mmCIF file of C-alpha atoms in Angstrom:
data_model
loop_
_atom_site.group_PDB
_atom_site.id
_atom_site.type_symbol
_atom_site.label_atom_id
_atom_site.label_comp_id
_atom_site.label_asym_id
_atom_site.label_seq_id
_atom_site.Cartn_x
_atom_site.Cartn_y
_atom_site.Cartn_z
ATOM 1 C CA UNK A 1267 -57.251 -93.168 -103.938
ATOM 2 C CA UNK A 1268 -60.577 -94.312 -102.575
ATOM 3 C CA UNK A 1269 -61.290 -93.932 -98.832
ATOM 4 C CA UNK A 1270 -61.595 -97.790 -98.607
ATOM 5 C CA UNK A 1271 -58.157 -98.056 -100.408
ATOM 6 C CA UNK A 1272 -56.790 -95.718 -97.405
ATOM 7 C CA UNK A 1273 -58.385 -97.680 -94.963
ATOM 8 C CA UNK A 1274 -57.612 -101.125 -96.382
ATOM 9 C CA UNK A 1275 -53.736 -100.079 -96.402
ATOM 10 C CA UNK A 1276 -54.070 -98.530 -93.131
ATOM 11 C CA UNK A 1277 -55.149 -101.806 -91.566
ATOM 12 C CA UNK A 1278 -52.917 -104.004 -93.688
ATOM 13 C CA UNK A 1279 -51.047 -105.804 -90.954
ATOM 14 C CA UNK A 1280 -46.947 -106.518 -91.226
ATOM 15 C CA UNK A 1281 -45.377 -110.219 -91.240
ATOM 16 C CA UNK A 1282 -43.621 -111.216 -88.290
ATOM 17 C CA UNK A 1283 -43.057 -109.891 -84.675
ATOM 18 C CA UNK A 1284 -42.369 -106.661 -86.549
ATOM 19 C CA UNK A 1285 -46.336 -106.419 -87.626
ATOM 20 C CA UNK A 1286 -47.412 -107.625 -84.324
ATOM 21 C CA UNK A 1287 -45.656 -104.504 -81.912
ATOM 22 C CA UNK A 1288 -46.659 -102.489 -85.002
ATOM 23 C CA UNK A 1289 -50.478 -103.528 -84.910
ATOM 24 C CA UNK A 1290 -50.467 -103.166 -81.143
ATOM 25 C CA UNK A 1291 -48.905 -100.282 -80.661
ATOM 26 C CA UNK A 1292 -50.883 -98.483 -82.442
ATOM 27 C CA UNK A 1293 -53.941 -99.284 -81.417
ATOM 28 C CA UNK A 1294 -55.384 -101.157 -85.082
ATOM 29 C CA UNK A 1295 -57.316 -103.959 -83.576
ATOM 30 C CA UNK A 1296 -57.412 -103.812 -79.445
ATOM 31 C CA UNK A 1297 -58.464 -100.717 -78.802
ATOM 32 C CA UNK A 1298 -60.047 -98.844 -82.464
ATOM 33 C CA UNK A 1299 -63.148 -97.095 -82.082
ATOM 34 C CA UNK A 1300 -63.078 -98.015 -78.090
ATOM 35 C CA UNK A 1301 -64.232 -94.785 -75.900
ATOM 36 C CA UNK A 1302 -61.383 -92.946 -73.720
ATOM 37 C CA UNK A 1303 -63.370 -93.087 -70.199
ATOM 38 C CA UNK A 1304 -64.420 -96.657 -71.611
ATOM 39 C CA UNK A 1305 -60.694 -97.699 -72.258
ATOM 40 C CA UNK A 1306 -59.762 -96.076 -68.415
ATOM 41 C CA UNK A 1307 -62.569 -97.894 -66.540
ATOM 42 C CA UNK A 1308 -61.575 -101.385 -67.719
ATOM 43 C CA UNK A 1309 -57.774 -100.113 -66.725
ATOM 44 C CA UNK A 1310 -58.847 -98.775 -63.261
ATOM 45 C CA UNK A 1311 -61.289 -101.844 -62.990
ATOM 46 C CA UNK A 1312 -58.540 -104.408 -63.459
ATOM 47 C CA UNK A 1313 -56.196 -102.629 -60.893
ATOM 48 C CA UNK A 1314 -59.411 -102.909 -58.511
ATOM 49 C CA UNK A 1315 -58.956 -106.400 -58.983
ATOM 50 C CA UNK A 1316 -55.640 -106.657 -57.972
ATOM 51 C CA UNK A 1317 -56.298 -105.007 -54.825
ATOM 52 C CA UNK A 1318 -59.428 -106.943 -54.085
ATOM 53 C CA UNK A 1319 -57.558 -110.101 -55.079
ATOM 54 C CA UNK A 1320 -54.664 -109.142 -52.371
ATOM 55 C CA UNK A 1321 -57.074 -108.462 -49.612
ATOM 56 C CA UNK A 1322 -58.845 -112.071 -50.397
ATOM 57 C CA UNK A 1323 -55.780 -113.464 -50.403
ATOM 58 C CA UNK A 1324 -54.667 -112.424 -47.141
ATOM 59 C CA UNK A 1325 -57.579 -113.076 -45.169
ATOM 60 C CA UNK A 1326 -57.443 -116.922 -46.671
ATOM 61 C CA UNK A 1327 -53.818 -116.564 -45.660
ATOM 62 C CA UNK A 1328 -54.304 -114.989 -41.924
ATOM 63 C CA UNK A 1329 -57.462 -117.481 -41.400
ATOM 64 C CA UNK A 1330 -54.955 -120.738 -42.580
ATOM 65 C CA UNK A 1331 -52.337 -119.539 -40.543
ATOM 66 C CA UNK A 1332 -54.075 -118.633 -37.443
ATOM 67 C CA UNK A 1333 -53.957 -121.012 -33.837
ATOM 68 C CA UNK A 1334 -56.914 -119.405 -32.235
ATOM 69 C CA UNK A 1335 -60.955 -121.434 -33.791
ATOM 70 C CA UNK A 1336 -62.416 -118.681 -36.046
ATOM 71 C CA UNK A 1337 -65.422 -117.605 -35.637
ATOM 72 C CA UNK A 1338 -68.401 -119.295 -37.443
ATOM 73 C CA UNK A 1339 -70.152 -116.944 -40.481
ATOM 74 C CA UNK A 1340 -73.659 -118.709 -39.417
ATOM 75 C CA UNK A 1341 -73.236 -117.569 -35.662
ATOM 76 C CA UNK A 1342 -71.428 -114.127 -36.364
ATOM 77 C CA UNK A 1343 -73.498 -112.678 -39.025
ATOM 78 C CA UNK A 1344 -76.899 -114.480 -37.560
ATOM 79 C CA UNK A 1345 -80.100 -112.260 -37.196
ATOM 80 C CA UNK A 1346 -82.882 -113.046 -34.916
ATOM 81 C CA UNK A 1347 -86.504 -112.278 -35.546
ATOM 82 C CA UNK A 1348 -89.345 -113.525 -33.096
ATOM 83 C CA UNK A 1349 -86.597 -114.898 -30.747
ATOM 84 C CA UNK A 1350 -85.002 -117.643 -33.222
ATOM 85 C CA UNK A 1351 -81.637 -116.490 -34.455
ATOM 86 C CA UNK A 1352 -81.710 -116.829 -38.563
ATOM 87 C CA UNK A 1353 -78.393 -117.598 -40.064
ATOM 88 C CA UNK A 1354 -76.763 -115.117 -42.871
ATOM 89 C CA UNK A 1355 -80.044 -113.584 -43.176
ATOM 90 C CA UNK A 1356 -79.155 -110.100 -43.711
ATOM 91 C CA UNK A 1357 -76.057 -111.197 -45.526
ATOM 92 C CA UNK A 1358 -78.450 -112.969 -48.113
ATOM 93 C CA UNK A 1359 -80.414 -109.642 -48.587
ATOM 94 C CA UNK A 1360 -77.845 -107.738 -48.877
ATOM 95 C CA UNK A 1361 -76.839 -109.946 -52.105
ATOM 96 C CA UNK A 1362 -80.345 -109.849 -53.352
ATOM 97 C CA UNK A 1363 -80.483 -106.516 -52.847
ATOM 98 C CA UNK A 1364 -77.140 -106.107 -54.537
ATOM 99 C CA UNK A 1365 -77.801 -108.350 -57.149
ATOM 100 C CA UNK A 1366 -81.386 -106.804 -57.854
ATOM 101 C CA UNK A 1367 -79.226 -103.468 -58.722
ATOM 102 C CA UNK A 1368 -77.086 -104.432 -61.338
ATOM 103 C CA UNK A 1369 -80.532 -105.569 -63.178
ATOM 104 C CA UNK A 1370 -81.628 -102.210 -63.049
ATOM 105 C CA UNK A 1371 -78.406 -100.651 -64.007
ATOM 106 C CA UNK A 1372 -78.393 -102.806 -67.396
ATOM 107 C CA UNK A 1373 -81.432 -101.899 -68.036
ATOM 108 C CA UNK A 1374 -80.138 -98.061 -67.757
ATOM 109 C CA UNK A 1375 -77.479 -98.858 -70.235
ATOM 110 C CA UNK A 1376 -80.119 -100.560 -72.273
ATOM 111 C CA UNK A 1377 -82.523 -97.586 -72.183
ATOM 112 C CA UNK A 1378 -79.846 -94.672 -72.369
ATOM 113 C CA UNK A 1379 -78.737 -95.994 -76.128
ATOM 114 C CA UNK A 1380 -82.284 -96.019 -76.719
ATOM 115 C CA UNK A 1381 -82.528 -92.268 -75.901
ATOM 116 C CA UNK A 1382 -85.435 -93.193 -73.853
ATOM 117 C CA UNK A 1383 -84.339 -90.570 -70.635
ATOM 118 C CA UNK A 1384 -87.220 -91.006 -68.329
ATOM 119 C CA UNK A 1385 -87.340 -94.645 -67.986
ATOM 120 C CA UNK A 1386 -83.115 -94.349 -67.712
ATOM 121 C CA UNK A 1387 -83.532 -91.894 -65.222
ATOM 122 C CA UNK A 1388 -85.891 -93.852 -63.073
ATOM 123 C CA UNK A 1389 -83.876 -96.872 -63.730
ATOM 124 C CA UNK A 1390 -80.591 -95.057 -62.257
ATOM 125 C CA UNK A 1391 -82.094 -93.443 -59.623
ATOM 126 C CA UNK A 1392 -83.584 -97.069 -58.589
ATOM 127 C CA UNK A 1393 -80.331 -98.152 -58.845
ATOM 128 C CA UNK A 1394 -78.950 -95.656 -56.539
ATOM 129 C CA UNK A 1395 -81.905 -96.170 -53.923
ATOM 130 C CA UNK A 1396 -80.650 -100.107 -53.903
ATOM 131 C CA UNK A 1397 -77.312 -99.202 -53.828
ATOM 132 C CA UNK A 1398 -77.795 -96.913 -50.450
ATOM 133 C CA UNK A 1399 -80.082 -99.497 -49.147
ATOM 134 C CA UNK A 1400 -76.945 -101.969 -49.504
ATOM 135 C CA UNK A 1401 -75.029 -99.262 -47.415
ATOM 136 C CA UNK A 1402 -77.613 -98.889 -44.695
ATOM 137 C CA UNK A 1403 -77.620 -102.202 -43.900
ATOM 138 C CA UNK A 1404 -73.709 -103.044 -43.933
ATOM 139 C CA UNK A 1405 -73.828 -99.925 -41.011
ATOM 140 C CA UNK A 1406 -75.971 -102.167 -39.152
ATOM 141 C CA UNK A 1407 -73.882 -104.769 -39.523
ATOM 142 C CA UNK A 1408 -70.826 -102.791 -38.106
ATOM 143 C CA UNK A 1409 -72.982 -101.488 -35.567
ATOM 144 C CA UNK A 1410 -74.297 -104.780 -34.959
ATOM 145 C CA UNK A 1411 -70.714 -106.084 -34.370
ATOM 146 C CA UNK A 1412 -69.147 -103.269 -32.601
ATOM 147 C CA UNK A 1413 -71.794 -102.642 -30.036
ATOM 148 C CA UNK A 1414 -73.460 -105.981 -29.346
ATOM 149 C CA UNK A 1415 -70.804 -108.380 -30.069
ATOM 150 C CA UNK A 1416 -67.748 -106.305 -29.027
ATOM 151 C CA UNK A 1417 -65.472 -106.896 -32.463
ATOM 152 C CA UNK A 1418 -63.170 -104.677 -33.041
ATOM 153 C CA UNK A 1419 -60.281 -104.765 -35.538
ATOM 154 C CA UNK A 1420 -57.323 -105.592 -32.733
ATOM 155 C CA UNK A 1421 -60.057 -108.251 -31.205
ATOM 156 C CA UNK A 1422 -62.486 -110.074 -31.556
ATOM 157 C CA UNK A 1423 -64.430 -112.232 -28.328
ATOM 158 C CA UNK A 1424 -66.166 -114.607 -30.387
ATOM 159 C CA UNK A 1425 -62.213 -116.421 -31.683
ATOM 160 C CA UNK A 1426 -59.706 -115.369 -33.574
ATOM 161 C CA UNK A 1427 -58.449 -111.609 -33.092
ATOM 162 C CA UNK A 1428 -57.831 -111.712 -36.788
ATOM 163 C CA UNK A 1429 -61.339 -111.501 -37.992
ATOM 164 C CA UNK A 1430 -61.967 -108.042 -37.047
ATOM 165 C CA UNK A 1431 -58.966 -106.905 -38.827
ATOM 166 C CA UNK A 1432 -59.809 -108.639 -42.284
ATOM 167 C CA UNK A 1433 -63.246 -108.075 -41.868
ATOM 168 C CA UNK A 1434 -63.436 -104.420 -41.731
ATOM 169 C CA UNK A 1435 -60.594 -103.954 -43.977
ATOM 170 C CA UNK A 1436 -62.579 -105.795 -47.157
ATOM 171 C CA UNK A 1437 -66.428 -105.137 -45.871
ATOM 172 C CA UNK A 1438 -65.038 -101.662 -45.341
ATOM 173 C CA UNK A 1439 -63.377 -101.116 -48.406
ATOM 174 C CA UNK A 1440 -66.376 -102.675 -50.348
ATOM 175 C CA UNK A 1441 -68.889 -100.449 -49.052
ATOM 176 C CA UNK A 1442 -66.456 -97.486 -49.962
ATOM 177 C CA UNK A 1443 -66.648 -98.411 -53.361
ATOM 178 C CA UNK A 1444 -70.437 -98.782 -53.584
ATOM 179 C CA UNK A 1445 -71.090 -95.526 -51.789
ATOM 180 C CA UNK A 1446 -68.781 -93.491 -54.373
ATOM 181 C CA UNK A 1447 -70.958 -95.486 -57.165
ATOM 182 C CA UNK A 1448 -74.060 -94.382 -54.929
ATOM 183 C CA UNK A 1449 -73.136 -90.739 -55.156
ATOM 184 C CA UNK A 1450 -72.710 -90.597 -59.371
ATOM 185 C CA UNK A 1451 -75.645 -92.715 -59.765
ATOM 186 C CA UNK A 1452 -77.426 -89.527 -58.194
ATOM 187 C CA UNK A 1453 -75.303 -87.220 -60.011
ATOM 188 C CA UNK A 1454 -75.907 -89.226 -63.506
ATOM 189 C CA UNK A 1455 -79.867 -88.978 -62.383
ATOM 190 C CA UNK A 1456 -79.592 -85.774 -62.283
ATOM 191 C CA UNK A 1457 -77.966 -84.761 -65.560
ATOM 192 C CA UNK A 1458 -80.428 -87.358 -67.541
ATOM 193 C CA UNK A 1459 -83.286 -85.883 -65.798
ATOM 194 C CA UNK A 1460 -81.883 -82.461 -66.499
ATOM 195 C CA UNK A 1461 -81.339 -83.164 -70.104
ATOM 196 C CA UNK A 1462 -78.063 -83.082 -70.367
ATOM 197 C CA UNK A 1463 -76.810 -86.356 -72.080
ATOM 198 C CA UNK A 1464 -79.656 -85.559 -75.036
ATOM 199 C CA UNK A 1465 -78.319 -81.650 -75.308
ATOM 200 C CA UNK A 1466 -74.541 -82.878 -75.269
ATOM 201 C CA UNK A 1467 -74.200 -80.451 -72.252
ATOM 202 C CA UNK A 1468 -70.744 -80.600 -70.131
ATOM 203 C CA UNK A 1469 -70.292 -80.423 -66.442
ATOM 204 C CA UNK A 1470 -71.514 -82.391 -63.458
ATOM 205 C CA UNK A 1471 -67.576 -84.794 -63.628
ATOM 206 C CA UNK A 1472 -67.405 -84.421 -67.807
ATOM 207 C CA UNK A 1473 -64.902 -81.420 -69.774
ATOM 208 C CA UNK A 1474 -66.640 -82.531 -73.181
ATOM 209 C CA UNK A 1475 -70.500 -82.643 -74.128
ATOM 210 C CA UNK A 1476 -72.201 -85.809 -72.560
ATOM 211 C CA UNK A 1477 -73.715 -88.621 -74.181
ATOM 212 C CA UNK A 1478 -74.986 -91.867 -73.244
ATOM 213 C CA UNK A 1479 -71.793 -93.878 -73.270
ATOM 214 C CA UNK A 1480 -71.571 -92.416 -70.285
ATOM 215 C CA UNK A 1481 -74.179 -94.260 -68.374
ATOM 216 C CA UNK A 1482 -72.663 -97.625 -69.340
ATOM 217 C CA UNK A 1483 -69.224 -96.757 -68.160
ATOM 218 C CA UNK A 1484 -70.712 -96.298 -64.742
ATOM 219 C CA UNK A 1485 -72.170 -99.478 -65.343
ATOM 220 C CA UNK A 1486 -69.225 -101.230 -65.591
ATOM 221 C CA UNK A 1487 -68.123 -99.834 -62.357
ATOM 222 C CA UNK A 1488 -71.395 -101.374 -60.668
ATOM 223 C CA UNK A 1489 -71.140 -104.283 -62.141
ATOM 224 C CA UNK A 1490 -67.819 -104.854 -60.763
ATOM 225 C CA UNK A 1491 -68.709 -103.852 -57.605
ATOM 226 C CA UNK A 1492 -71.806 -106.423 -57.216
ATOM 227 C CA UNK A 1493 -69.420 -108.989 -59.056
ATOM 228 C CA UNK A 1494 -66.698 -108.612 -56.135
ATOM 229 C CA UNK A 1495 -69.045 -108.938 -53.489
ATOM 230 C CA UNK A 1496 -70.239 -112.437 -54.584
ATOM 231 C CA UNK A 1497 -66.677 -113.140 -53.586
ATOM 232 C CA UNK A 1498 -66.615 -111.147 -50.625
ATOM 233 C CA UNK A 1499 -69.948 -113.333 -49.935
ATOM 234 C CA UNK A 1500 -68.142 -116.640 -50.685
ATOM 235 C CA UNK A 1501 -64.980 -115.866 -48.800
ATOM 236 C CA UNK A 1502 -66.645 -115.063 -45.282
#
């Protein structure tokens, strides 16, 4: 029997509900051919969600529900330069900024399947620099808050004694996730610089040889992150 024969029967599907657990189950059509650290980010990615999505939903919740006026995003989150306070300005950089990164981290995954390391590697590494930049500036922010305004997560003296709270919880747990995808965009610098996704090398987070798959399952993760904070963006 020919090796299309095999595969032909192989993939032949079953009638009814039978063939449709069957086909499923194991794994003919969903998930064939689909990396296993591929397969886990989109399941660890879609938990994310949830989690994200529960926090959202609070805040709307706690902001609906609340008696006390809540505080206005323009005032709150305004920067002033030459005297003249500018609303949301460091907000809107720190979307450009965010959204300037997952460019450059597409055009990593572009590059690594291309087996072109240098410009990955410089892409990454760019990446990485935008990504900390992103950081830098939401500690400002909480500085900002904390120090000069006097926010805190059981109060707030600008309104509602809410904000704090929901505030720091989903900034806070935002800039977690983009400083652990700061950290392996240095460490995936590293091993392209180094060589080791050409060489198949292990180590550095991987038990089997590298290869460039690699680079766009940590841009999925990015992605996800800049995607989420266009909500954060739009919620607050």
């Amino acid at each position: 029997m020919s090796t299309e024969t095999m595969a032909s029967d192989s993939l032949e599907l079953k009638p009814g509900l039978a063939g449709f657990f069957d086909d499923w189950s194991s794994d003919q059509r969903a998930f064939k051919g689909v990396p296993w650290g591929k397969a886990m980010m989109w399941i660890f990615l879609v938990s994310d969600t949830f989690i994200f999505g529960c926090f959202l939903a609070s805040y709307m919740t706690v902001r609906m529900s609340t008696l006390d006026p809540w505080p206005s995003p323009s005032e709150v989150f305004a920067l002033s330069f030459g005297g003249a306070p500018i609303p949301l300005i460091l907000i809107a950089i720190m979307t450009f900024v965010l959204i300037t990164s997952s460019g450059t981290m597409a055009l990593a995954v572009n590059y690594g399947y291309r087996k072109n390391k240098w410009v990955t590697f410089w892409l990454l590494l760019a990446t990485a620099v935008l990504g900390a930049t992103v950081v830098g500036m939401q500690v400002f922010e909480w500085s900002k808050l904390i120090f000069d305004e006097g926010v805190r997560p059981w109060g707030n003296p600008m309104g509602a004694a809410q904000f704090g709270s929901v505030f720091f919880m989903v900034t806070g747990f935002h800039g977690f996730h983009v400083s652990i995808g700061v950290i392996f965009l240095f460490i995936f610098s590293y091993k392209v610089a180094r060589g080791h996704l050409d060489t198949q090398k292990a180590g550095w987070f991987t038990k089997r040889g590298g290869n460039y798959e690699e680079i766009e399952i940590l841009g999925l993760y990015w992605h996800f992150v800049d995607l989420v904070w266009v909500f954060i963006f739009a919620f607050f």
